[in-house]
CSV table of C-alpha atoms in Angstrom, one decimal:
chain,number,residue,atom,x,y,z
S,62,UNK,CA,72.5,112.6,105.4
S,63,UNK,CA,74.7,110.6,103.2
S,64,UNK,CA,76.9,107.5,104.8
S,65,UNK,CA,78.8,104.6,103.9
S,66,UNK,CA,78.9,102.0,106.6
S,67,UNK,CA,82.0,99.0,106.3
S,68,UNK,CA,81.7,97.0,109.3
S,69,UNK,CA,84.6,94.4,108.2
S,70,UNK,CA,87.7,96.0,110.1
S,71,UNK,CA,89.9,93.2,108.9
S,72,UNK,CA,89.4,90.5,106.5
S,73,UNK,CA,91.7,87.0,105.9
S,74,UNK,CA,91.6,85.5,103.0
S,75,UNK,CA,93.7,82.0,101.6
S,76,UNK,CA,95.4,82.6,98.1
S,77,UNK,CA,93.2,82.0,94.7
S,78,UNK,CA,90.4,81.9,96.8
S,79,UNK,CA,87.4,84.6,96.3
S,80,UNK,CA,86.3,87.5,98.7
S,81,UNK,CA,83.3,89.6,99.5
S,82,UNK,CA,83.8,93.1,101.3
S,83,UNK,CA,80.7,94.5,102.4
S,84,UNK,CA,80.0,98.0,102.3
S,85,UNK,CA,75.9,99.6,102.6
S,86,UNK,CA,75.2,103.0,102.0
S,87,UNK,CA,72.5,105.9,102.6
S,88,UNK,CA,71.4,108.5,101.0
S,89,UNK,CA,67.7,109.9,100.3
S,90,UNK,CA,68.9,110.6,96.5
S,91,UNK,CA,67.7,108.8,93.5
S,92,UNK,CA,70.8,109.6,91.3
S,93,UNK,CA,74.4,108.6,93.3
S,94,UNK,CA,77.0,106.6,92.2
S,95,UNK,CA,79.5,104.0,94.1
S,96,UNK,CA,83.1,103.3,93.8
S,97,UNK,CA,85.5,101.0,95.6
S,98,UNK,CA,89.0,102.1,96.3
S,99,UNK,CA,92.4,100.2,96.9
S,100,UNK,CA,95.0,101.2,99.4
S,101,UNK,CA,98.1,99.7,99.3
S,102,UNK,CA,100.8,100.3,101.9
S,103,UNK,CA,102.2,103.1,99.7
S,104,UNK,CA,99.7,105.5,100.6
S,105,UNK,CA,97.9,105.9,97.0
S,106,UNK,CA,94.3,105.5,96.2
S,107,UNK,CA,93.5,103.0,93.5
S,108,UNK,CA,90.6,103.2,91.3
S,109,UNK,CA,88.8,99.7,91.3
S,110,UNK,CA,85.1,99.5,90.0
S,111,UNK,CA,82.5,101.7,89.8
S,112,UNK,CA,78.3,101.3,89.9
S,113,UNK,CA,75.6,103.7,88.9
S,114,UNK,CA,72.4,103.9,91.0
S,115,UNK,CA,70.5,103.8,87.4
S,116,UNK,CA,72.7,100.5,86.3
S,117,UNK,CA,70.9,97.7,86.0
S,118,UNK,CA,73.6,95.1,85.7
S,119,UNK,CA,76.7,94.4,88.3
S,120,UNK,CA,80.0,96.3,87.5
S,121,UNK,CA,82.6,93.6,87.0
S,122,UNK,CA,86.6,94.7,86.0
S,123,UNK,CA,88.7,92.3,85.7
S,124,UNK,CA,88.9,90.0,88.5
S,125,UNK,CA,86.7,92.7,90.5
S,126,UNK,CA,83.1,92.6,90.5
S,127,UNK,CA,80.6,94.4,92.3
S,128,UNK,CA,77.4,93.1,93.8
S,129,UNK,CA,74.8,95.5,94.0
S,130,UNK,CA,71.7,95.1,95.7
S,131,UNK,CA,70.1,98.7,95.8
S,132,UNK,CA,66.6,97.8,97.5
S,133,UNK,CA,69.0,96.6,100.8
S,134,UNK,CA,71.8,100.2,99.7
S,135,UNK,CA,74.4,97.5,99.7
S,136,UNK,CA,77.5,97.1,97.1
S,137,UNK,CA,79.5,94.4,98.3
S,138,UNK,CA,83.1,94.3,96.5
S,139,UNK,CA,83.5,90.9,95.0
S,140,UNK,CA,87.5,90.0,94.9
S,141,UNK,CA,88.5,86.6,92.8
S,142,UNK,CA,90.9,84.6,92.7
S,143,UNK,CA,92.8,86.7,95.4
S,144,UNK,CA,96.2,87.4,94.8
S,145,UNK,CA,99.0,88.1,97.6
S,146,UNK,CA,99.4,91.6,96.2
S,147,UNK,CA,95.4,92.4,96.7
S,148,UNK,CA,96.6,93.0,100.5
S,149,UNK,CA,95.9,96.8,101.4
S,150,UNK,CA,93.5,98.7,102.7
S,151,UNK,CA,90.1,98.5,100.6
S,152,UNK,CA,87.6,101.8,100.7
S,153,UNK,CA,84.3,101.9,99.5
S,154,UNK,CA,82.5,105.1,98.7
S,155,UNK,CA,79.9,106.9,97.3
S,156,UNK,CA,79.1,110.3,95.0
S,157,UNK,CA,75.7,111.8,95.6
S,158,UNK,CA,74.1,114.1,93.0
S,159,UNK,CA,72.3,116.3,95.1
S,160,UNK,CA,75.5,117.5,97.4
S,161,UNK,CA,77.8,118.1,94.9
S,162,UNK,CA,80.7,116.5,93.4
S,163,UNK,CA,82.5,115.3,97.0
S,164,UNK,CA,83.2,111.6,97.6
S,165,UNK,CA,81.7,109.9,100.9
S,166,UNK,CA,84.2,107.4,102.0
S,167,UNK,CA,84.0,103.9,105.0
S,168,UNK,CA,86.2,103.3,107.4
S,169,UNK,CA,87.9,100.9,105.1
S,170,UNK,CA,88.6,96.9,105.1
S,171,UNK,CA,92.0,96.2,105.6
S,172,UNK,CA,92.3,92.7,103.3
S,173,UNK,CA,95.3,89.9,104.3
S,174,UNK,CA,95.9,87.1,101.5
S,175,UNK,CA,97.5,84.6,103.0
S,176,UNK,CA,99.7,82.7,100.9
J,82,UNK,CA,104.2,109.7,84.6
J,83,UNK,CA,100.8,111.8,83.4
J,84,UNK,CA,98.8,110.6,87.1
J,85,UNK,CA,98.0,113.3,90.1
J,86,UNK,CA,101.0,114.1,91.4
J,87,UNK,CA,102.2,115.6,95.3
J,88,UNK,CA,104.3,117.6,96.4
J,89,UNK,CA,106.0,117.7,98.9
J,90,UNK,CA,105.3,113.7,99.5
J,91,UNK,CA,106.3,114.3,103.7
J,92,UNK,CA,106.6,117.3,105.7
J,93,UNK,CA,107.4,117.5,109.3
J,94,UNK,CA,106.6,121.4,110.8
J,95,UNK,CA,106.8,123.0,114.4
J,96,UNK,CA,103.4,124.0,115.4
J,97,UNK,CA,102.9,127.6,114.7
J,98,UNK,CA,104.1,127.0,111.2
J,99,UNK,CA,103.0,127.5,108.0
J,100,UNK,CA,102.8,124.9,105.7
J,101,UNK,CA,102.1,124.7,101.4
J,102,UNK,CA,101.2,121.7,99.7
J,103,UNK,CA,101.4,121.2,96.0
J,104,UNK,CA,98.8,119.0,93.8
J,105,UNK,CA,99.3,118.7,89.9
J,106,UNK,CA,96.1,117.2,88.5
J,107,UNK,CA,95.7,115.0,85.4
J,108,UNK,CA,96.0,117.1,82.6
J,109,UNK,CA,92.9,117.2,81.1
J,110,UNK,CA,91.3,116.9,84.5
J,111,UNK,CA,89.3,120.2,85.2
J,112,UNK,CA,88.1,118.8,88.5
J,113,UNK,CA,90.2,118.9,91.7
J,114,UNK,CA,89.4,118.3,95.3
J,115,UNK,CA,91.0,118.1,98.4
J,116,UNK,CA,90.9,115.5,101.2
J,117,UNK,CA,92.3,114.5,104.6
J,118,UNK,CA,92.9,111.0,106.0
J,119,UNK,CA,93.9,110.3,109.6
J,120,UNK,CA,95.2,106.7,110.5
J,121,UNK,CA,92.3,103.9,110.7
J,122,UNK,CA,89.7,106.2,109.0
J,123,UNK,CA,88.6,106.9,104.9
J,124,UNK,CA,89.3,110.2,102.9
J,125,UNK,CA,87.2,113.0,104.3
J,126,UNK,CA,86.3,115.7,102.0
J,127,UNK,CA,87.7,119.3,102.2
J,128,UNK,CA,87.4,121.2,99.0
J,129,UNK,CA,86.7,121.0,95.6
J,130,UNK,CA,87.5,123.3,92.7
J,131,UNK,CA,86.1,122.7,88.9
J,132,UNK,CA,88.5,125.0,86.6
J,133,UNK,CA,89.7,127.9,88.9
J,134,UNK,CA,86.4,128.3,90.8
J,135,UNK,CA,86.5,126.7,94.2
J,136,UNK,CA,83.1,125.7,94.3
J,137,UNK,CA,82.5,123.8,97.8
J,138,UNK,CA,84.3,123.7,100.8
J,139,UNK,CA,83.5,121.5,104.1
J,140,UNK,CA,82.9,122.2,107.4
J,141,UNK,CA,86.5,121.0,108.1
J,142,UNK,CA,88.1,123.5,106.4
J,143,UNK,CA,88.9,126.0,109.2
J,144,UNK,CA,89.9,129.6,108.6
J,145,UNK,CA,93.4,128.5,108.7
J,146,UNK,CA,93.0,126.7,105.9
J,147,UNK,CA,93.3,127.9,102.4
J,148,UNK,CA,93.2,126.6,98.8
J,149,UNK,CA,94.0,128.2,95.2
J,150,UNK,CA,93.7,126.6,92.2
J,151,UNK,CA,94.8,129.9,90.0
J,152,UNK,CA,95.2,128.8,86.8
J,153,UNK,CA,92.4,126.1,86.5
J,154,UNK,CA,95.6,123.7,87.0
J,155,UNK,CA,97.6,123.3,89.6
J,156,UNK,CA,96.1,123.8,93.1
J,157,UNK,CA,97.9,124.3,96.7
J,158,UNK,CA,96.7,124.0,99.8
J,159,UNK,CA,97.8,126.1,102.8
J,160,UNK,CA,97.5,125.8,106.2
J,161,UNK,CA,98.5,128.5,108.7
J,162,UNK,CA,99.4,128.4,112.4
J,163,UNK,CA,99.6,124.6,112.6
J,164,UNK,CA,98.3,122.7,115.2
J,165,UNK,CA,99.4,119.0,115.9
J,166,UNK,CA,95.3,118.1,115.4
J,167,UNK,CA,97.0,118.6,111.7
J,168,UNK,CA,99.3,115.7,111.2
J,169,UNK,CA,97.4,113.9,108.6
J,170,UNK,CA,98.0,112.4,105.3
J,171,UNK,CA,96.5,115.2,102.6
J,172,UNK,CA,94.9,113.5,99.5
J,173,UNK,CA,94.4,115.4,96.2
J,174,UNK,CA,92.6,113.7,93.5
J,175,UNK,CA,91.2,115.1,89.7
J,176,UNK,CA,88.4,114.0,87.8
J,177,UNK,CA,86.8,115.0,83.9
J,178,UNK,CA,83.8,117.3,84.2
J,179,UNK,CA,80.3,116.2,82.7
J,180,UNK,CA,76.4,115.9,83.3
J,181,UNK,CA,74.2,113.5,82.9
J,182,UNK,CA,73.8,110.3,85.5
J,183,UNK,CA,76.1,108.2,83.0
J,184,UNK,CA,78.9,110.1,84.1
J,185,UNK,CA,81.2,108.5,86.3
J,186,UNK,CA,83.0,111.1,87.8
J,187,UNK,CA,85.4,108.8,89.5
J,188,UNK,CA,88.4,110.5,90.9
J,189,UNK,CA,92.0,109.6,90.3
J,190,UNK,CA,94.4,110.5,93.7
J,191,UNK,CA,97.5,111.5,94.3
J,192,UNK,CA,100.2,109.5,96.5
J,193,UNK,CA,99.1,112.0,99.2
J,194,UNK,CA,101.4,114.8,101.2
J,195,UNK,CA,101.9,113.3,105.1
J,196,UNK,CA,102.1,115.9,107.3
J,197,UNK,CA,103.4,115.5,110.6
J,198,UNK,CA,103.0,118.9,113.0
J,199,UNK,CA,105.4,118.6,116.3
């Protein structure tokens, strides 16, 4: 069975400073690929950064980066610098080869930057 | 604007009713799927068409449920005899089409059709 675990409900974090949302995954499947998702108040998914299980580097965009640790199925979202308009909901998720084309989504982090 | 667009972005229907939502994908987008999101959870999958052909479909999708994608462009999804177990937020996003494990395949959403059943 595929599964995306976020166990960070709610995350605080002070202005400029840098944050890590977790996010682990499972899946049997050798070919997958991970995205993270942003999601503000509006309603509207937004694209952020995505990994691929055969990558051997860490996706970084911008001040997004992803750290991906794929013996421990984890693929953390790395936020610098956080801005006050980096407060939404934050989704991470994952695409499996082997069932398909559909998208495995968390629970979500909902992300506070506190000025 | 050439993102995934909604339509309608908010509908409020008596239970019994039947309700159609409108997606219009990216352009040159020949992937489109279908999700649902209640409050305090992620997107969960319902169906997914490539070109016309509606080529998976959840568990979720009950009978009542229905999606068309005619054309291999716009899609809508219907649902009949609505219960108030409906009232969610209905997500449509689009993605290219590819093989190969250096695809990405990340999907691009809509703002999402919020559906409120009383």
């Amino acid at each position: 069975a595929q599964k995306i675990t976020q166990t960070q409900p709610g995350m605080f974090v002070q202005e400029k400073e840098a944050v890590t949302l977790d996010c682990t995954y499972d899946t049997s499947d050798q070919s997958y690929g991970l995205f993270w998702y942003k999601q503000p108040s509006s309603g509207e998914m937004i694209f952020l950064i995505y990994q691929g299980s055969y990558d051997e580097q860490n996706a970084t965009e911008g001040r997004y980066s992803l750290n991906f640790q794929k013996a421990r199925k984890s693929a953390n979202l790395v936020i610098s610098a956080s801005q006050l308009g980096d407060s939404a909901m934050y989704f991470c998720a994952m695409r499996v080869e082997e069932t398909g084309n559909q998208f495995y989504f968390g629970t979500g982090t909902s992300l506070t930057v506190i000025p | 604007d050439t993102g995934v667009s909604q339509n309608p972005r908010h509908k409020i229907t008596k239970r019994g009713q039947n309700v159609t939502f409108r997606c219009d994908p990216i352009s040159e987008h020949n992937r489109l799927y279908w999700y649902r999101q209640t409050l305090g959870q992620g997107p969960e999958f319902l169906t997914y068409f490539q070109n016309e052909a509606q080529l998976e479909k959840s568990r979720l999708l009950s009978d009542r449920f229905s999606a068309e994608r005619p054309k291999g462009s716009f899609s809508t999804l219907e649902i009949q005899r609505t219960e108030q177990g409906d009232s969610a937020m209905y997500l449509c996003a689009s993605s290219l089409g590819g093989t190969g494990n250096k695809i990405r395949h990340e999907q691009y959403f809509g703002p999402g059709t919020r559906l409120t059943v009383t």
